[in-house]
Amino acid sequence: MNKKIILMLGIILNCATALPALSDCTISATGVAFGNYDVFSSSPVDMDGSVTYNCTSATPITIDLSQGTNGSYINRKLKKDASNELNYNLYLDAGRTQIWGDLSGSTTHHTNPTPTTGIDITIPIFGRIPALQNASVGSYTDSITATINF
């Protein structure tokens, strides 16, 4: 099984970094930019990013997302510094019920048993920061790694 990894540098930072093909698939990502968070709002902040891949053969693929710097899929954290953080998560579905990970714990991952060859396929990443978290003003980030397995 071949693997290709792309680092999504900071969830708040928009990144679009393509890596050269190691074998027959390429991958790039656009980070999730949550924007402003209102600590008094009773509504979560939902924003989207994406992962795009292109394969030259119809080999089955999976795409995993890492836990981030907190080391947990269930409690991913955007961090300002050591004492200021916001819980968030990344999901495979628009209803934000399927945590996108690597199949460990209660996570799932993107699977395509027969990808269309030679075209870019874009998969949305659905992000959410839950409401009513106490947070100080500032920029909060996390780093997620997207891995394509083929």
mmCIF file with all atom_site columns, C-alpha atoms in Angstrom:
data_model
loop_
_atom_site.group_PDB
_atom_site.id
_atom_site.type_symbol
_atom_site.label_atom_id
_atom_site.label_alt_id
_atom_site.label_comp_id
_atom_site.label_asym_id
_atom_site.label_entity_id
_atom_site.label_seq_id
_atom_site.pdbx_PDB_ins_code
_atom_site.Cartn_x
_atom_site.Cartn_y
_atom_site.Cartn_z
_atom_site.occupancy
_atom_site.B_iso_or_equiv
_atom_site.pdbx_formal_charge
_atom_site.auth_seq_id
_atom_site.auth_comp_id
_atom_site.auth_asym_id
_atom_site.auth_atom_id
_atom_site.pdbx_PDB_model_num
ATOM 1   C CA . MET A 1 1   ? 0.000   0.000  0.000   1.00 0.00 ? 1   MET A CA 1
ATOM 2   C CA . ASN A 1 2   ? 1.346   3.425  -0.953  1.00 0.00 ? 2   ASN A CA 1
ATOM 3   C CA . LYS A 1 3   ? 0.880   6.521  1.168   1.00 0.00 ? 3   LYS A CA 1
ATOM 4   C CA . LYS A 1 4   ? 1.010   10.221 0.453   1.00 0.00 ? 4   LYS A CA 1
ATOM 5   C CA . ILE A 1 5   ? 0.814   12.822 3.176   1.00 0.00 ? 5   ILE A CA 1
ATOM 6   C CA . ILE A 1 6   ? -0.008  16.514 3.093   1.00 0.00 ? 6   ILE A CA 1
ATOM 7   C CA . LEU A 1 7   ? 0.166   18.738 6.119   1.00 0.00 ? 7   LEU A CA 1
ATOM 8   C CA . MET A 1 8   ? -2.725  21.142 6.626   1.00 0.00 ? 8   MET A CA 1
ATOM 9   C CA . LEU A 1 9   ? -0.866  23.968 8.348   1.00 0.00 ? 9   LEU A CA 1
ATOM 10  C CA . GLY A 1 10  ? -3.259  25.429 10.824  1.00 0.00 ? 10  GLY A CA 1
ATOM 11  C CA . ILE A 1 11  ? -6.984  25.067 10.590  1.00 0.00 ? 11  ILE A CA 1
ATOM 12  C CA . ILE A 1 12  ? -7.435  28.850 10.601  1.00 0.00 ? 12  ILE A CA 1
ATOM 13  C CA . LEU A 1 13  ? -4.756  29.380 7.957   1.00 0.00 ? 13  LEU A CA 1
ATOM 14  C CA . ASN A 1 14  ? -6.003  28.707 4.440   1.00 0.00 ? 14  ASN A CA 1
ATOM 15  C CA . CYS A 1 15  ? -3.564  26.290 2.902   1.00 0.00 ? 15  CYS A CA 1
ATOM 16  C CA . ALA A 1 16  ? -3.522  24.853 -0.564  1.00 0.00 ? 16  ALA A CA 1
ATOM 17  C CA . THR A 1 17  ? -0.361  22.835 -0.862  1.00 0.00 ? 17  THR A CA 1
ATOM 18  C CA . ALA A 1 18  ? 0.038   20.160 -3.505  1.00 0.00 ? 18  ALA A CA 1
ATOM 19  C CA . LEU A 1 19  ? 2.680   17.484 -3.189  1.00 0.00 ? 19  LEU A CA 1
ATOM 20  C CA . PRO A 1 20  ? 4.298   15.764 -6.170  1.00 0.00 ? 20  PRO A CA 1
ATOM 21  C CA . ALA A 1 21  ? 3.084   12.226 -6.833  1.00 0.00 ? 21  ALA A CA 1
ATOM 22  C CA . LEU A 1 22  ? 4.960   9.415  -5.111  1.00 0.00 ? 22  LEU A CA 1
ATOM 23  C CA . SER A 1 23  ? 3.194   6.850  -7.250  1.00 0.00 ? 23  SER A CA 1
ATOM 24  C CA . ASP A 1 24  ? -0.132  7.401  -8.947  1.00 0.00 ? 24  ASP A CA 1
ATOM 25  C CA . CYS A 1 25  ? -2.153  9.793  -6.741  1.00 0.00 ? 25  CYS A CA 1
ATOM 26  C CA . THR A 1 26  ? -1.736  13.451 -5.754  1.00 0.00 ? 26  THR A CA 1
ATOM 27  C CA . ILE A 1 27  ? -3.430  15.238 -2.859  1.00 0.00 ? 27  ILE A CA 1
ATOM 28  C CA . SER A 1 28  ? -3.921  18.859 -1.796  1.00 0.00 ? 28  SER A CA 1
ATOM 29  C CA . ALA A 1 29  ? -5.975  20.543 0.901   1.00 0.00 ? 29  ALA A CA 1
ATOM 30  C CA . THR A 1 30  ? -7.725  23.782 1.749   1.00 0.00 ? 30  THR A CA 1
ATOM 31  C CA . GLY A 1 31  ? -7.844  24.424 5.486   1.00 0.00 ? 31  GLY A CA 1
ATOM 32  C CA . VAL A 1 32  ? -10.967 25.224 7.469   1.00 0.00 ? 32  VAL A CA 1
ATOM 33  C CA . ALA A 1 33  ? -11.059 28.959 8.317   1.00 0.00 ? 33  ALA A CA 1
ATOM 34  C CA . PHE A 1 34  ? -13.578 29.368 11.135  1.00 0.00 ? 34  PHE A CA 1
ATOM 35  C CA . GLY A 1 35  ? -13.380 33.160 11.271  1.00 0.00 ? 35  GLY A CA 1
ATOM 36  C CA . ASN A 1 36  ? -14.670 34.944 14.382  1.00 0.00 ? 36  ASN A CA 1
ATOM 37  C CA . TYR A 1 37  ? -16.034 33.024 17.368  1.00 0.00 ? 37  TYR A CA 1
ATOM 38  C CA . ASP A 1 38  ? -18.659 34.647 19.618  1.00 0.00 ? 38  ASP A CA 1
ATOM 39  C CA . VAL A 1 39  ? -18.414 33.201 23.141  1.00 0.00 ? 39  VAL A CA 1
ATOM 40  C CA . PHE A 1 40  ? -21.976 34.393 23.883  1.00 0.00 ? 40  PHE A CA 1
ATOM 41  C CA . SER A 1 41  ? -23.640 32.806 20.849  1.00 0.00 ? 41  SER A CA 1
ATOM 42  C CA . SER A 1 42  ? -25.739 29.691 21.420  1.00 0.00 ? 42  SER A CA 1
ATOM 43  C CA . SER A 1 43  ? -24.993 28.528 17.864  1.00 0.00 ? 43  SER A CA 1
ATOM 44  C CA . PRO A 1 44  ? -21.901 26.557 16.847  1.00 0.00 ? 44  PRO A CA 1
ATOM 45  C CA . VAL A 1 45  ? -19.529 27.932 14.215  1.00 0.00 ? 45  VAL A CA 1
ATOM 46  C CA . ASP A 1 46  ? -19.633 25.717 11.115  1.00 0.00 ? 46  ASP A CA 1
ATOM 47  C CA . MET A 1 47  ? -17.166 26.176 8.256   1.00 0.00 ? 47  MET A CA 1
ATOM 48  C CA . ASP A 1 48  ? -15.828 23.967 5.483   1.00 0.00 ? 48  ASP A CA 1
ATOM 49  C CA . GLY A 1 49  ? -12.500 23.112 3.903   1.00 0.00 ? 49  GLY A CA 1
ATOM 50  C CA . SER A 1 50  ? -11.619 20.414 1.379   1.00 0.00 ? 50  SER A CA 1
ATOM 51  C CA . VAL A 1 51  ? -9.237  17.695 0.299   1.00 0.00 ? 51  VAL A CA 1
ATOM 52  C CA . THR A 1 52  ? -8.651  17.217 -3.431  1.00 0.00 ? 52  THR A CA 1
ATOM 53  C CA . TYR A 1 53  ? -7.031  14.156 -4.961  1.00 0.00 ? 53  TYR A CA 1
ATOM 54  C CA . ASN A 1 54  ? -6.256  12.886 -8.448  1.00 0.00 ? 54  ASN A CA 1
ATOM 55  C CA . CYS A 1 55  ? -5.284  9.298  -9.269  1.00 0.00 ? 55  CYS A CA 1
ATOM 56  C CA . THR A 1 56  ? -4.002  7.875  -12.541 1.00 0.00 ? 56  THR A CA 1
ATOM 57  C CA . SER A 1 57  ? -5.462  4.416  -11.896 1.00 0.00 ? 57  SER A CA 1
ATOM 58  C CA . ALA A 1 58  ? -8.710  3.142  -10.397 1.00 0.00 ? 58  ALA A CA 1
ATOM 59  C CA . THR A 1 59  ? -6.905  1.697  -7.372  1.00 0.00 ? 59  THR A CA 1
ATOM 60  C CA . PRO A 1 60  ? -9.036  1.872  -4.199  1.00 0.00 ? 60  PRO A CA 1
ATOM 61  C CA . ILE A 1 61  ? -8.086  4.811  -1.966  1.00 0.00 ? 61  ILE A CA 1
ATOM 62  C CA . THR A 1 62  ? -8.754  6.006  1.562   1.00 0.00 ? 62  THR A CA 1
ATOM 63  C CA . ILE A 1 63  ? -8.051  9.430  3.050   1.00 0.00 ? 63  ILE A CA 1
ATOM 64  C CA . ASP A 1 64  ? -7.316  9.781  6.771   1.00 0.00 ? 64  ASP A CA 1
ATOM 65  C CA . LEU A 1 65  ? -7.093  12.958 8.860   1.00 0.00 ? 65  LEU A CA 1
ATOM 66  C CA . SER A 1 66  ? -4.816  13.081 11.898  1.00 0.00 ? 66  SER A CA 1
ATOM 67  C CA . GLN A 1 67  ? -5.798  13.924 15.459  1.00 0.00 ? 67  GLN A CA 1
ATOM 68  C CA . GLY A 1 68  ? -4.086  17.296 15.432  1.00 0.00 ? 68  GLY A CA 1
ATOM 69  C CA . THR A 1 69  ? -1.748  18.644 18.082  1.00 0.00 ? 69  THR A CA 1
ATOM 70  C CA . ASN A 1 70  ? -4.025  17.615 20.972  1.00 0.00 ? 70  ASN A CA 1
ATOM 71  C CA . GLY A 1 71  ? -3.609  13.928 20.108  1.00 0.00 ? 71  GLY A CA 1
ATOM 72  C CA . SER A 1 72  ? -7.314  13.066 20.278  1.00 0.00 ? 72  SER A CA 1
ATOM 73  C CA . TYR A 1 73  ? -10.030 12.702 17.655  1.00 0.00 ? 73  TYR A CA 1
ATOM 74  C CA . ILE A 1 74  ? -12.858 13.187 20.130  1.00 0.00 ? 74  ILE A CA 1
ATOM 75  C CA . ASN A 1 75  ? -11.389 16.390 21.585  1.00 0.00 ? 75  ASN A CA 1
ATOM 76  C CA . ARG A 1 76  ? -9.517  18.175 18.793  1.00 0.00 ? 76  ARG A CA 1
ATOM 77  C CA . LYS A 1 77  ? -8.418  21.589 20.036  1.00 0.00 ? 77  LYS A CA 1
ATOM 78  C CA . LEU A 1 78  ? -7.660  24.920 18.429  1.00 0.00 ? 78  LEU A CA 1
ATOM 79  C CA . LYS A 1 79  ? -4.972  26.521 20.575  1.00 0.00 ? 79  LYS A CA 1
ATOM 80  C CA . LYS A 1 80  ? -3.963  30.116 21.143  1.00 0.00 ? 80  LYS A CA 1
ATOM 81  C CA . ASP A 1 81  ? -1.362  29.176 23.763  1.00 0.00 ? 81  ASP A CA 1
ATOM 82  C CA . ALA A 1 82  ? -0.925  26.576 26.516  1.00 0.00 ? 82  ALA A CA 1
ATOM 83  C CA . SER A 1 83  ? -3.895  27.823 28.545  1.00 0.00 ? 83  SER A CA 1
ATOM 84  C CA . ASN A 1 84  ? -6.321  29.060 25.852  1.00 0.00 ? 84  ASN A CA 1
ATOM 85  C CA . GLU A 1 85  ? -8.048  26.563 23.586  1.00 0.00 ? 85  GLU A CA 1
ATOM 86  C CA . LEU A 1 86  ? -11.331 25.869 21.795  1.00 0.00 ? 86  LEU A CA 1
ATOM 87  C CA . ASN A 1 87  ? -12.823 22.434 21.208  1.00 0.00 ? 87  ASN A CA 1
ATOM 88  C CA . TYR A 1 88  ? -13.621 21.700 17.569  1.00 0.00 ? 88  TYR A CA 1
ATOM 89  C CA . ASN A 1 89  ? -13.875 18.800 15.198  1.00 0.00 ? 89  ASN A CA 1
ATOM 90  C CA . LEU A 1 90  ? -13.750 17.831 11.529  1.00 0.00 ? 90  LEU A CA 1
ATOM 91  C CA . TYR A 1 91  ? -16.418 15.672 9.945   1.00 0.00 ? 91  TYR A CA 1
ATOM 92  C CA . LEU A 1 92  ? -16.949 13.670 6.783   1.00 0.00 ? 92  LEU A CA 1
ATOM 93  C CA . ASP A 1 93  ? -20.680 14.482 6.582   1.00 0.00 ? 93  ASP A CA 1
ATOM 94  C CA . ALA A 1 94  ? -22.619 17.752 6.414   1.00 0.00 ? 94  ALA A CA 1
ATOM 95  C CA . GLY A 1 95  ? -24.680 16.706 9.450   1.00 0.00 ? 95  GLY A CA 1
ATOM 96  C CA . ARG A 1 96  ? -21.415 16.662 11.412  1.00 0.00 ? 96  ARG A CA 1
ATOM 97  C CA . THR A 1 97  ? -22.001 13.242 12.969  1.00 0.00 ? 97  THR A CA 1
ATOM 98  C CA . GLN A 1 98  ? -19.088 11.248 11.439  1.00 0.00 ? 98  GLN A CA 1
ATOM 99  C CA . ILE A 1 99  ? -15.740 12.395 12.878  1.00 0.00 ? 99  ILE A CA 1
ATOM 100 C CA . TRP A 1 100 ? -13.112 12.236 10.125  1.00 0.00 ? 100 TRP A CA 1
ATOM 101 C CA . GLY A 1 101 ? -10.100 10.322 11.402  1.00 0.00 ? 101 GLY A CA 1
ATOM 102 C CA . ASP A 1 102 ? -8.361  7.041  10.593  1.00 0.00 ? 102 ASP A CA 1
ATOM 103 C CA . LEU A 1 103 ? -10.966 4.433  11.686  1.00 0.00 ? 103 LEU A CA 1
ATOM 104 C CA . SER A 1 104 ? -9.581  4.340  15.229  1.00 0.00 ? 104 SER A CA 1
ATOM 105 C CA . GLY A 1 105 ? -12.013 4.851  18.069  1.00 0.00 ? 105 GLY A CA 1
ATOM 106 C CA . SER A 1 106 ? -15.323 6.071  16.707  1.00 0.00 ? 106 SER A CA 1
ATOM 107 C CA . THR A 1 107 ? -13.871 7.814  13.637  1.00 0.00 ? 107 THR A CA 1
ATOM 108 C CA . THR A 1 108 ? -14.406 7.168  9.952   1.00 0.00 ? 108 THR A CA 1
ATOM 109 C CA . HIS A 1 109 ? -12.437 8.074  6.815   1.00 0.00 ? 109 HIS A CA 1
ATOM 110 C CA . HIS A 1 110 ? -13.091 8.807  3.142   1.00 0.00 ? 110 HIS A CA 1
ATOM 111 C CA . THR A 1 111 ? -13.156 5.683  0.985   1.00 0.00 ? 111 THR A CA 1
ATOM 112 C CA . ASN A 1 112 ? -13.366 5.405  -2.792  1.00 0.00 ? 112 ASN A CA 1
ATOM 113 C CA . PRO A 1 113 ? -13.060 1.822  -4.117  1.00 0.00 ? 113 PRO A CA 1
ATOM 114 C CA . THR A 1 114 ? -12.885 2.926  -7.787  1.00 0.00 ? 114 THR A CA 1
ATOM 115 C CA . PRO A 1 115 ? -11.799 6.565  -8.164  1.00 0.00 ? 115 PRO A CA 1
ATOM 116 C CA . THR A 1 116 ? -12.341 8.186  -11.540 1.00 0.00 ? 116 THR A CA 1
ATOM 117 C CA . THR A 1 117 ? -8.906  8.515  -13.117 1.00 0.00 ? 117 THR A CA 1
ATOM 118 C CA . GLY A 1 118 ? -7.188  11.655 -14.336 1.00 0.00 ? 118 GLY A CA 1
ATOM 119 C CA . ILE A 1 119 ? -9.533  14.213 -12.749 1.00 0.00 ? 119 ILE A CA 1
ATOM 120 C CA . ASP A 1 120 ? -9.511  16.169 -9.506  1.00 0.00 ? 120 ASP A CA 1
ATOM 121 C CA . ILE A 1 121 ? -11.959 14.791 -6.950  1.00 0.00 ? 121 ILE A CA 1
ATOM 122 C CA . THR A 1 122 ? -12.776 17.210 -4.129  1.00 0.00 ? 122 THR A CA 1
ATOM 123 C CA . ILE A 1 123 ? -14.102 15.976 -0.788  1.00 0.00 ? 123 ILE A CA 1
ATOM 124 C CA . PRO A 1 124 ? -15.471 18.574 1.643   1.00 0.00 ? 124 PRO A CA 1
ATOM 125 C CA . ILE A 1 125 ? -14.232 18.753 5.222   1.00 0.00 ? 125 ILE A CA 1
ATOM 126 C CA . PHE A 1 126 ? -17.019 19.912 7.535   1.00 0.00 ? 126 PHE A CA 1
ATOM 127 C CA . GLY A 1 127 ? -15.687 21.763 10.594  1.00 0.00 ? 127 GLY A CA 1
ATOM 128 C CA . ARG A 1 128 ? -17.499 22.782 13.778  1.00 0.00 ? 128 ARG A CA 1
ATOM 129 C CA . ILE A 1 129 ? -16.639 24.733 16.916  1.00 0.00 ? 129 ILE A CA 1
ATOM 130 C CA . PRO A 1 130 ? -19.318 24.008 19.548  1.00 0.00 ? 130 PRO A CA 1
ATOM 131 C CA . ALA A 1 131 ? -21.142 26.977 21.089  1.00 0.00 ? 131 ALA A CA 1
ATOM 132 C CA . LEU A 1 132 ? -20.694 28.630 24.480  1.00 0.00 ? 132 LEU A CA 1
ATOM 133 C CA . GLN A 1 133 ? -16.997 28.003 25.073  1.00 0.00 ? 133 GLN A CA 1
ATOM 134 C CA . ASN A 1 134 ? -15.086 30.480 27.189  1.00 0.00 ? 134 ASN A CA 1
ATOM 135 C CA . ALA A 1 135 ? -12.220 31.829 25.085  1.00 0.00 ? 135 ALA A CA 1
ATOM 136 C CA . SER A 1 136 ? -10.012 34.899 25.098  1.00 0.00 ? 136 SER A CA 1
ATOM 137 C CA . VAL A 1 137 ? -9.497  37.087 22.037  1.00 0.00 ? 137 VAL A CA 1
ATOM 138 C CA . GLY A 1 138 ? -6.781  35.947 19.637  1.00 0.00 ? 138 GLY A CA 1
ATOM 139 C CA . SER A 1 139 ? -5.858  33.540 16.853  1.00 0.00 ? 139 SER A CA 1
ATOM 140 C CA . TYR A 1 140 ? -6.374  29.837 17.483  1.00 0.00 ? 140 TYR A CA 1
ATOM 141 C CA . THR A 1 141 ? -4.789  27.152 15.283  1.00 0.00 ? 141 THR A CA 1
ATOM 142 C CA . ASP A 1 142 ? -4.236  23.436 14.947  1.00 0.00 ? 142 ASP A CA 1
ATOM 143 C CA . SER A 1 143 ? -2.283  21.313 12.463  1.00 0.00 ? 143 SER A CA 1
ATOM 144 C CA . ILE A 1 144 ? -3.917  18.345 10.765  1.00 0.00 ? 144 ILE A CA 1
ATOM 145 C CA . THR A 1 145 ? -2.256  15.841 8.438   1.00 0.00 ? 145 THR A CA 1
ATOM 146 C CA . ALA A 1 146 ? -4.278  14.393 5.547   1.00 0.00 ? 146 ALA A CA 1
ATOM 147 C CA . THR A 1 147 ? -2.986  11.021 4.304   1.00 0.00 ? 147 THR A CA 1
ATOM 148 C CA . ILE A 1 148 ? -4.070  9.291  1.085   1.00 0.00 ? 148 ILE A CA 1
ATOM 149 C CA . ASN A 1 149 ? -3.579  5.514  1.037   1.00 0.00 ? 149 ASN A CA 1
ATOM 150 C CA . PHE A 1 150 ? -3.660  3.670  -2.298  1.00 0.00 ? 150 PHE A CA 1
#
